[in-house]
Tab-separated table of C-alpha atoms in Angstrom:
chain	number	residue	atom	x	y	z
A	1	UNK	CA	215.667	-83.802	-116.182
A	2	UNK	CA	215.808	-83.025	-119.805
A	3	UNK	CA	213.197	-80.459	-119.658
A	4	UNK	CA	214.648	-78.722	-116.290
A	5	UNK	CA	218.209	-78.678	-118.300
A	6	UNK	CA	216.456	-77.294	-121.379
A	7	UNK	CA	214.784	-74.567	-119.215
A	8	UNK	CA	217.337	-73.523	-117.444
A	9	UNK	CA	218.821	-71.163	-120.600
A	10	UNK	CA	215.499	-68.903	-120.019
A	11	UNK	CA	217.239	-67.847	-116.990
A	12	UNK	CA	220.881	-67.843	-117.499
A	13	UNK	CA	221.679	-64.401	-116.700
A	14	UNK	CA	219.331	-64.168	-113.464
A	15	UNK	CA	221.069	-65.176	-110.262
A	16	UNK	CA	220.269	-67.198	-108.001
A	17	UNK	CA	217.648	-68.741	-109.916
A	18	UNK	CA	219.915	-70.255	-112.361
A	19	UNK	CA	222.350	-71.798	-109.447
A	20	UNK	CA	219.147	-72.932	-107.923
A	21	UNK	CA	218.063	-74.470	-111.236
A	22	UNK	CA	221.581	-76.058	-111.351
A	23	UNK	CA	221.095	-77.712	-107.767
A	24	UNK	CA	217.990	-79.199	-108.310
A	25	UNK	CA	219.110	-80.323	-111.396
A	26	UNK	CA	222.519	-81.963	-109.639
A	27	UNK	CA	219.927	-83.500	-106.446
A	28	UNK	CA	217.660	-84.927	-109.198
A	29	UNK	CA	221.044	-86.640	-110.603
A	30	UNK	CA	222.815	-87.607	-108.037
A	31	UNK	CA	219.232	-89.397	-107.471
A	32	UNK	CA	219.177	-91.146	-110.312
A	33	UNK	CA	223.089	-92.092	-110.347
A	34	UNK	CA	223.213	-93.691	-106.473
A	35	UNK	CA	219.779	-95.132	-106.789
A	36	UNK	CA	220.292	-95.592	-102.682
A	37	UNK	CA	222.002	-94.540	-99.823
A	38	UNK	CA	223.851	-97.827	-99.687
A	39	UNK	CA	225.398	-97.205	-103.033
A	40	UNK	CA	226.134	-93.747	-102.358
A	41	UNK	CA	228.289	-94.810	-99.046
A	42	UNK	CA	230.064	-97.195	-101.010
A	43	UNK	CA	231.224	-94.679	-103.916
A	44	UNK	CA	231.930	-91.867	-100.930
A	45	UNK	CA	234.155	-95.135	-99.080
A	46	UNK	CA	236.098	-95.338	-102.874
A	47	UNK	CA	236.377	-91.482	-103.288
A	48	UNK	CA	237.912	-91.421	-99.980
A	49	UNK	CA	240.539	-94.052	-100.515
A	50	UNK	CA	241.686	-91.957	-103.416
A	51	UNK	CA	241.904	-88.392	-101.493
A	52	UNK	CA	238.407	-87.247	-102.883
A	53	UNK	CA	236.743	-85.783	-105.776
A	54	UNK	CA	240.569	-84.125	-107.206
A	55	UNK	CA	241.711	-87.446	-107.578
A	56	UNK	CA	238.438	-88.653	-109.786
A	57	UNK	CA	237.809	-87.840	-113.334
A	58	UNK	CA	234.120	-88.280	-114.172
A	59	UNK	CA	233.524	-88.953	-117.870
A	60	UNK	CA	229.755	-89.614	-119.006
A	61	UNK	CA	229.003	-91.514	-122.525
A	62	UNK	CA	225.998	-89.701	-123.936
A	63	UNK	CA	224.627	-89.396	-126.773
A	64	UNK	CA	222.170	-86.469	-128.505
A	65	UNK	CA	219.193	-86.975	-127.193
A	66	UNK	CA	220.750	-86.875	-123.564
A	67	UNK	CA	223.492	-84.179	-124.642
A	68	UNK	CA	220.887	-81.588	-123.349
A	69	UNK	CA	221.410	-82.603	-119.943
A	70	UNK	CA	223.748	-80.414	-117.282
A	71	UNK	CA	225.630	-83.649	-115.858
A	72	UNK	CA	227.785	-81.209	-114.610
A	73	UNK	CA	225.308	-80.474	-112.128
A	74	UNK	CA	226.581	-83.391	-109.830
A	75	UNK	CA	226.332	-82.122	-106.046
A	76	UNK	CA	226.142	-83.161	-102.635
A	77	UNK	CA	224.695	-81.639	-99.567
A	78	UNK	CA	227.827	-80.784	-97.197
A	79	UNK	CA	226.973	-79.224	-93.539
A	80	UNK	CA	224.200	-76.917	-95.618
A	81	UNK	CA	225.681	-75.608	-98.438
A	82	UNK	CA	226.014	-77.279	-102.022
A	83	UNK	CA	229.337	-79.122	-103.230
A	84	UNK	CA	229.524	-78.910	-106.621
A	85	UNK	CA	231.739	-81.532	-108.041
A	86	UNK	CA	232.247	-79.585	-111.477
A	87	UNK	CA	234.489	-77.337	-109.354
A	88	UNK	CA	236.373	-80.403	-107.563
A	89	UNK	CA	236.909	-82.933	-110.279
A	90	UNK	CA	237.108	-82.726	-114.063
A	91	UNK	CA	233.930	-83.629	-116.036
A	92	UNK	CA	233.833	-84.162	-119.563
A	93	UNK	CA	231.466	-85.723	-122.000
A	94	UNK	CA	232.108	-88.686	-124.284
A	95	UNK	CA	229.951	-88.524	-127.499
A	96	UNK	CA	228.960	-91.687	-128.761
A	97	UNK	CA	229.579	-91.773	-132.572
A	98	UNK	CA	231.735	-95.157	-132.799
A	99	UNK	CA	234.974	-96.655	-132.510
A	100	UNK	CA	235.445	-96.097	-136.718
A	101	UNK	CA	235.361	-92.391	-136.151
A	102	UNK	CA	238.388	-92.322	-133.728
A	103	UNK	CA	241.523	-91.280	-135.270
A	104	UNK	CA	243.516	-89.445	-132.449
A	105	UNK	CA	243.833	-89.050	-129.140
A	106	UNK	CA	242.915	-85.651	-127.199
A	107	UNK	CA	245.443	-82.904	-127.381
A	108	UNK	CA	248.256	-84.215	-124.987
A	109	UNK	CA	247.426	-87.650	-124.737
A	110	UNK	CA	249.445	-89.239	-128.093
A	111	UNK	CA	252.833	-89.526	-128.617
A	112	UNK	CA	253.011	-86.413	-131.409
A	113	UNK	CA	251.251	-83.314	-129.304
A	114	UNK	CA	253.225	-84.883	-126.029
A	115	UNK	CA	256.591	-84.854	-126.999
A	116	UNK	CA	256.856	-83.222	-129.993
A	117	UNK	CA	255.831	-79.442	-130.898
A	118	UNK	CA	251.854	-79.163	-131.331
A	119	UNK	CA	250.906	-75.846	-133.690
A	120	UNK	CA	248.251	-73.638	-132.895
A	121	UNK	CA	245.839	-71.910	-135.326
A	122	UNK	CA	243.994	-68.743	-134.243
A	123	UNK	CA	240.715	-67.599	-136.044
A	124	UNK	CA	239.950	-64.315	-135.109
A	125	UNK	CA	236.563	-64.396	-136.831
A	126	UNK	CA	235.645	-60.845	-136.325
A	127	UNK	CA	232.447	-60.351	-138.414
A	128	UNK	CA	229.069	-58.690	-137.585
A	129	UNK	CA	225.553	-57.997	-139.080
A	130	UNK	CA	222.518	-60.029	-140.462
A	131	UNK	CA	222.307	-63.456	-140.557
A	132	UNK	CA	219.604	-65.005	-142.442
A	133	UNK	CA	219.549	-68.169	-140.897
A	134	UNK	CA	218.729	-66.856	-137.333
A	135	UNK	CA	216.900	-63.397	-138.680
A	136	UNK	CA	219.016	-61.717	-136.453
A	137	UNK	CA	221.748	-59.026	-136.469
A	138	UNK	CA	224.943	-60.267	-134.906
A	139	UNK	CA	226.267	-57.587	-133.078
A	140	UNK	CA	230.481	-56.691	-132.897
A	141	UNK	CA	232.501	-58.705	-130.634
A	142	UNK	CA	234.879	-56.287	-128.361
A	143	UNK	CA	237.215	-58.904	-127.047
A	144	UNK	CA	238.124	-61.047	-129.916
A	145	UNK	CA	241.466	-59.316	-130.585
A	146	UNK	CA	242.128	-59.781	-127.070
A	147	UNK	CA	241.685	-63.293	-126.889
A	148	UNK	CA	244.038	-63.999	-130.069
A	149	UNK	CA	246.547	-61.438	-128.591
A	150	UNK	CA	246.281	-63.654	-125.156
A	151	UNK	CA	246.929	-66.460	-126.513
A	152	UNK	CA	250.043	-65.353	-128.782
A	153	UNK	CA	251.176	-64.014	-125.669
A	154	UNK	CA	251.123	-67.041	-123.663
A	155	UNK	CA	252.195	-69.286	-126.864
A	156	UNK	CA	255.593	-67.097	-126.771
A	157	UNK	CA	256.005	-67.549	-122.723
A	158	UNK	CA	255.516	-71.466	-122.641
A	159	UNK	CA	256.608	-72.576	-126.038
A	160	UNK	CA	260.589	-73.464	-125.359
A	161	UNK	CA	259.832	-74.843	-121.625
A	162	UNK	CA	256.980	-76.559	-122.488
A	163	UNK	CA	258.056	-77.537	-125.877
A	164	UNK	CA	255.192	-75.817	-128.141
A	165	UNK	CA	255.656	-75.267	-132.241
A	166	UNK	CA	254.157	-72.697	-134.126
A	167	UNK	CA	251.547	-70.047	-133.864
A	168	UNK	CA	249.216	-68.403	-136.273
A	169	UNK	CA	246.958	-66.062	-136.253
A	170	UNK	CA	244.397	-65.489	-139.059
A	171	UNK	CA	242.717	-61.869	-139.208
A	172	UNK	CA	242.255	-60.025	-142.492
A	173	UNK	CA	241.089	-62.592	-144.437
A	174	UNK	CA	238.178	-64.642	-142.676
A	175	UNK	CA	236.545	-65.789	-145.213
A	176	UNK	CA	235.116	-69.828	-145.651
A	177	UNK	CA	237.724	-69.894	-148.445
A	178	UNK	CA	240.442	-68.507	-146.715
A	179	UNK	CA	239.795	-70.218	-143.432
A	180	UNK	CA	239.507	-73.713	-145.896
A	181	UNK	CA	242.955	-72.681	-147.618
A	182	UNK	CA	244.317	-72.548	-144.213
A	183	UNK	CA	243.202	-75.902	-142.461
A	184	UNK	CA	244.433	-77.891	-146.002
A	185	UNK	CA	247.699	-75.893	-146.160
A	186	UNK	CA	249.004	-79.065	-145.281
A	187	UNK	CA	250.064	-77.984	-141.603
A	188	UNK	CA	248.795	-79.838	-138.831
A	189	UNK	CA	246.811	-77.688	-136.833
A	190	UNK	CA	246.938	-79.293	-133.653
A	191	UNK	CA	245.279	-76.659	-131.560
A	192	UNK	CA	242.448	-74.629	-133.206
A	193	UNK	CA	240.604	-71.205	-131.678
A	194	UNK	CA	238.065	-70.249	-133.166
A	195	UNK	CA	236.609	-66.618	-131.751
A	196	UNK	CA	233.412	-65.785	-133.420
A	197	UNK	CA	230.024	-66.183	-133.581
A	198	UNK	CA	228.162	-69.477	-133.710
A	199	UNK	CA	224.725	-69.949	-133.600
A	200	UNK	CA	222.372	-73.398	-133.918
A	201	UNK	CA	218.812	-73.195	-135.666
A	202	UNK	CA	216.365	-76.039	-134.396
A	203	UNK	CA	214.925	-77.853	-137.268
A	204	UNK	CA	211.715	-76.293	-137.778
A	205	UNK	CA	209.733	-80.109	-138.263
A	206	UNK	CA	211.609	-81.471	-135.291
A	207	UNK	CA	212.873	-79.178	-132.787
A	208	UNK	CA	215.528	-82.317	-130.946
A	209	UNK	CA	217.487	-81.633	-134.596
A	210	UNK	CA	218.951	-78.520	-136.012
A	211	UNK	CA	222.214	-77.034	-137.765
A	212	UNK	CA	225.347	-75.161	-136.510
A	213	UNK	CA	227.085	-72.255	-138.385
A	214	UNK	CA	230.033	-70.148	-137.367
A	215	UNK	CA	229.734	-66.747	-138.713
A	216	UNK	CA	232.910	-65.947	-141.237
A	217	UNK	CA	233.155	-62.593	-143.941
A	218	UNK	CA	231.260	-63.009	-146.974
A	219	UNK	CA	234.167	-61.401	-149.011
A	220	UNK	CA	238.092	-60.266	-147.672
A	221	UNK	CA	237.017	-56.482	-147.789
A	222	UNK	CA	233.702	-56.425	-146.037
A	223	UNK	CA	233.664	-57.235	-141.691
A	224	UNK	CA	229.485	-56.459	-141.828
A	225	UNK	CA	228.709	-59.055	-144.413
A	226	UNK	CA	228.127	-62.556	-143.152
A	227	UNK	CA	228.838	-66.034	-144.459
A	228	UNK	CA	226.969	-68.877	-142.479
A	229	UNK	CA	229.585	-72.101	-142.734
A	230	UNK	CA	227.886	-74.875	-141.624
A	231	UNK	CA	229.320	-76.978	-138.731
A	232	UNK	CA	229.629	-80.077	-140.872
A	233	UNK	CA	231.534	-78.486	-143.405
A	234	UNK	CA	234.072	-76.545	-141.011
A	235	UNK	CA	234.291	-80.048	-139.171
A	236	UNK	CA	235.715	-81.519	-142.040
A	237	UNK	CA	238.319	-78.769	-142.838
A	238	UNK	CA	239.241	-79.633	-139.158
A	239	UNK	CA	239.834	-83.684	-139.560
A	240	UNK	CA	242.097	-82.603	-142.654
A	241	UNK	CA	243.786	-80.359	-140.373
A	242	UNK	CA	244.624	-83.468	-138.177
A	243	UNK	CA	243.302	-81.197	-135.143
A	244	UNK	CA	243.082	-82.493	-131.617
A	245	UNK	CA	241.435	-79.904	-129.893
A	246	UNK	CA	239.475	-76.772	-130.879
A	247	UNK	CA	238.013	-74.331	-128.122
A	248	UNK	CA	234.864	-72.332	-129.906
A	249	UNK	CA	234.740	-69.598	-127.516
A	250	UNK	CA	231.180	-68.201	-129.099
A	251	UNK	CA	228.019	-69.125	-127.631
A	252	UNK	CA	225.640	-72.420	-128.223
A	253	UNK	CA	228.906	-74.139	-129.007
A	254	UNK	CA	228.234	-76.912	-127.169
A	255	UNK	CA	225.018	-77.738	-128.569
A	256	UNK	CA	224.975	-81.360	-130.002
A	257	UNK	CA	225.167	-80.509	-133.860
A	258	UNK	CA	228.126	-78.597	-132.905
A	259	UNK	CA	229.886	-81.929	-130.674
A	260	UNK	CA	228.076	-84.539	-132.831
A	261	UNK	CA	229.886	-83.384	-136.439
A	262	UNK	CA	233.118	-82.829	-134.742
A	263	UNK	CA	233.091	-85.811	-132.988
A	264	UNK	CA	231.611	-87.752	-136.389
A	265	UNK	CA	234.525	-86.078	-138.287
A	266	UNK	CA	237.636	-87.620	-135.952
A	267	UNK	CA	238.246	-84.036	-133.737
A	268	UNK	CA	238.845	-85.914	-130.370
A	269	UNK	CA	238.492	-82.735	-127.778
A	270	UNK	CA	236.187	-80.009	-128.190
A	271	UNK	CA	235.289	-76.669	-125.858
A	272	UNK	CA	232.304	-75.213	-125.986
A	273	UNK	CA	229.645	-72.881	-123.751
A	274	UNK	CA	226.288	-74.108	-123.544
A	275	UNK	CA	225.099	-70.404	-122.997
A	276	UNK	CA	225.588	-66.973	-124.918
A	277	UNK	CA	228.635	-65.512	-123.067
A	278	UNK	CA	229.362	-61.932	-121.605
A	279	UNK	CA	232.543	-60.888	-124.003
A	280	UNK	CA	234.783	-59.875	-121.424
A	281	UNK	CA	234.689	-62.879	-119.236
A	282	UNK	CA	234.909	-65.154	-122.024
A	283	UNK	CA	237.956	-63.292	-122.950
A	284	UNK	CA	238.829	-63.863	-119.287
A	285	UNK	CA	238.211	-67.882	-119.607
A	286	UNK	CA	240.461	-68.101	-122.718
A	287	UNK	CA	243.370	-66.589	-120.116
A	288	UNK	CA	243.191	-68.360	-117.695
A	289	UNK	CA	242.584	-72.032	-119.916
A	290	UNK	CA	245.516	-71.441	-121.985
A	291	UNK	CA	247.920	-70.627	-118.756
A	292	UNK	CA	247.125	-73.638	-117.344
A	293	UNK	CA	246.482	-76.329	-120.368
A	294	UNK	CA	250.446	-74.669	-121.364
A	295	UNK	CA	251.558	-75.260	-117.885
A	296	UNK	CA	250.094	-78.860	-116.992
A	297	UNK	CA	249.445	-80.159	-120.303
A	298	UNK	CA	246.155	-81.407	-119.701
A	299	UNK	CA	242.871	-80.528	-120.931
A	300	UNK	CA	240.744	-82.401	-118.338
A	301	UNK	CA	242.916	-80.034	-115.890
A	302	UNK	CA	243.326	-77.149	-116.920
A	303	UNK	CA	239.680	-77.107	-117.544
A	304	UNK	CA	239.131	-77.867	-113.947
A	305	UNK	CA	241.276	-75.039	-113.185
A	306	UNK	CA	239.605	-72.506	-115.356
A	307	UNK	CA	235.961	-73.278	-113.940
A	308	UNK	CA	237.758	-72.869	-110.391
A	309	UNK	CA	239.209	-69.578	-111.053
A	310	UNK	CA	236.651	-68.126	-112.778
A	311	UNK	CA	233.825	-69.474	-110.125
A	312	UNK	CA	236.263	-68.168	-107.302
A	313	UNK	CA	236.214	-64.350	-109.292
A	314	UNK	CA	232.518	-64.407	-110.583
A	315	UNK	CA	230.547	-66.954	-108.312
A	316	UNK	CA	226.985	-65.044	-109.287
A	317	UNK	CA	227.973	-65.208	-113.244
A	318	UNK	CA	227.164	-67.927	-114.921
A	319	UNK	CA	231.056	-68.295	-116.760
A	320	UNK	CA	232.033	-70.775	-114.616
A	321	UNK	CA	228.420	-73.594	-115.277
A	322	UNK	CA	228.594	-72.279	-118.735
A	323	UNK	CA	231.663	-74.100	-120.394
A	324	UNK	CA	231.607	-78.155	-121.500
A	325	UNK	CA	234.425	-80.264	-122.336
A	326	UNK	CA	234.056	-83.158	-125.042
A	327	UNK	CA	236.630	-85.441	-125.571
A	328	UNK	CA	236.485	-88.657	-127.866
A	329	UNK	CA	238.839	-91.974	-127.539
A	330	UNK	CA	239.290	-92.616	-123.456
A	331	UNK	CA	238.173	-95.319	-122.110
């Protein structure tokens, strides 16, 4: 299973054979889940009491050597055609890094970002050209002053009905310093975007371990120079930050270094794509997550929603398997 999940990225962008991947996958599951047809009936008997899959929130304790896996593959065979359950109930991950590391509660689910005024924090990392790390040039990202400009907008619409605080957006000056400065300004940044690039590179002695950067400016006056910020070190910026939720809409930021620090550093809810992503329909995702986490006030939800809508607009695209949702301290 960990080797079909693993595979599936060499074919991403090819339809249907990454759907079919992401069947098989979900059969093999399902498999290994039920164990029999007896157990199977009994969970469909339970699911049925409740009104079905909308009323069920599956949650799955993993840690990194299973973080690979798509759990979120999880279907059933209905009259011939595939039911997905990532598009009928919310599925989230729960990493396993200790009950010492939990300081807060997802976004929306303590006392401070439910009834009082939660502040948001924008990075509009928009920064291209050679990494060293990867050996690669890191092209320009169309959409990121889209997404920021979304999200202000929405901010402005919700914030007295649905009781929001303040909004920020940081632009000119991306630099590690400046994004440090920020997240230690002594605000709590309950909410944090970050729109950039990320990338992960595998540990070249053993490839199950490896290192996340985000991509910032190497100096205020320069958008083509890169800094590398490890995940570790952005992670703790973060837990100073008291955040409770950060979205990295930039691909591989769901692999496990990427979950696995944040988790490690107290962040309690974390977005992430397990793919690269197609710029305009991840500017499309951040739309349509931010309308509905604003209107419900719920991240398990209104990440439910998202996949939905965006598997209802692009069903051959991959945007709607792509994103994962990690949240720390449920039970």
């Amino acid at each position: 299973l960990l080797r079909s999940s693993m595979r599936v990225k060499e074919f991403r962008n090819k339809y249907p054979l990454w759907k079919e991947a992401l069947e098989d996958i979900g059969d093999d599951l399902m498999k290994e889940i039920f164990r029999s047809r007896e157990t199977y009936a009994i969970f469909r008997g339970l699911r049925n009491k409740v009104g079905g899959l909308k009323n069920i929130s599956i949650r799955f304790y993993v840690n990194r050597e299973m973080h690979p896996l798509i759990l979120e593959a999880l279907n059933e065979d209905l009259g011939g055609h595939r039911n997905f359950w990532m598009l009928k109930a919310p599925i989230c991950r729960k990493y396993s890094v200790g009950i010492d590391k939990l300081r807060f509660l997802p976004l929306f689910e303590d006392e401070e970002t439910r009834k009082k005024r939660p502040n948001c924090l924008v990075i509009e990392a928009d920064v291209s050209g050679w990494a060293d790390e990867i050996e690669k040039h890191l092209k320009p990202l169309d959409n990121i002053k889209k997404e920021s400009a979304t999200i202000k907008e929405l901010w402005k619409k919700f914030k007295q009905k649905r009781r929001l605080g303040e909004i920020e957006v940081l632009r000119e000056d991306v630099t590690a310093d400046a994004v440090e400065a920020k997240l230690e300004d002594g605000t709590v940044w309950h909410i944090v975007h970050f729109a950039g690039h990320s990338f992960y590179v595998p540990d070249k002695d053993d490839p199950t371990q490896g290192n996340g950067f985000l991509a910032m400016q190497k100096d205020k006056d320069s958008k083509t120079r890169i800094q590398s910020v490890n995940i570790r070190l952005f992670s703790n910026w973060l837990r100073k930050a008291k955040t409770r939720f950060i979205y990295l809409s930039s691909c591989e930021s769901s692999n496990d270094d990427f979950v696995y620090e944040l988790a490690s550093n107290s962040i309690p809810a974390v977005l992430g794509f397990r793919w690269d992503l197609d710029d305009p329909k991840a500017a499309e995702h951040v739309e349509h997550f931010y309308e509905h986490l604003f209107a419900i006030k719920s991240l398990e939800y209104a990440f439910l929603h998202t996949r939905q809508d965006m598997h209802n607009k692009h069903k051959k695209h991959n945007i709607w398997a792509a994103p994962m949702l990690m949240m720390q301290g449920r039970q």
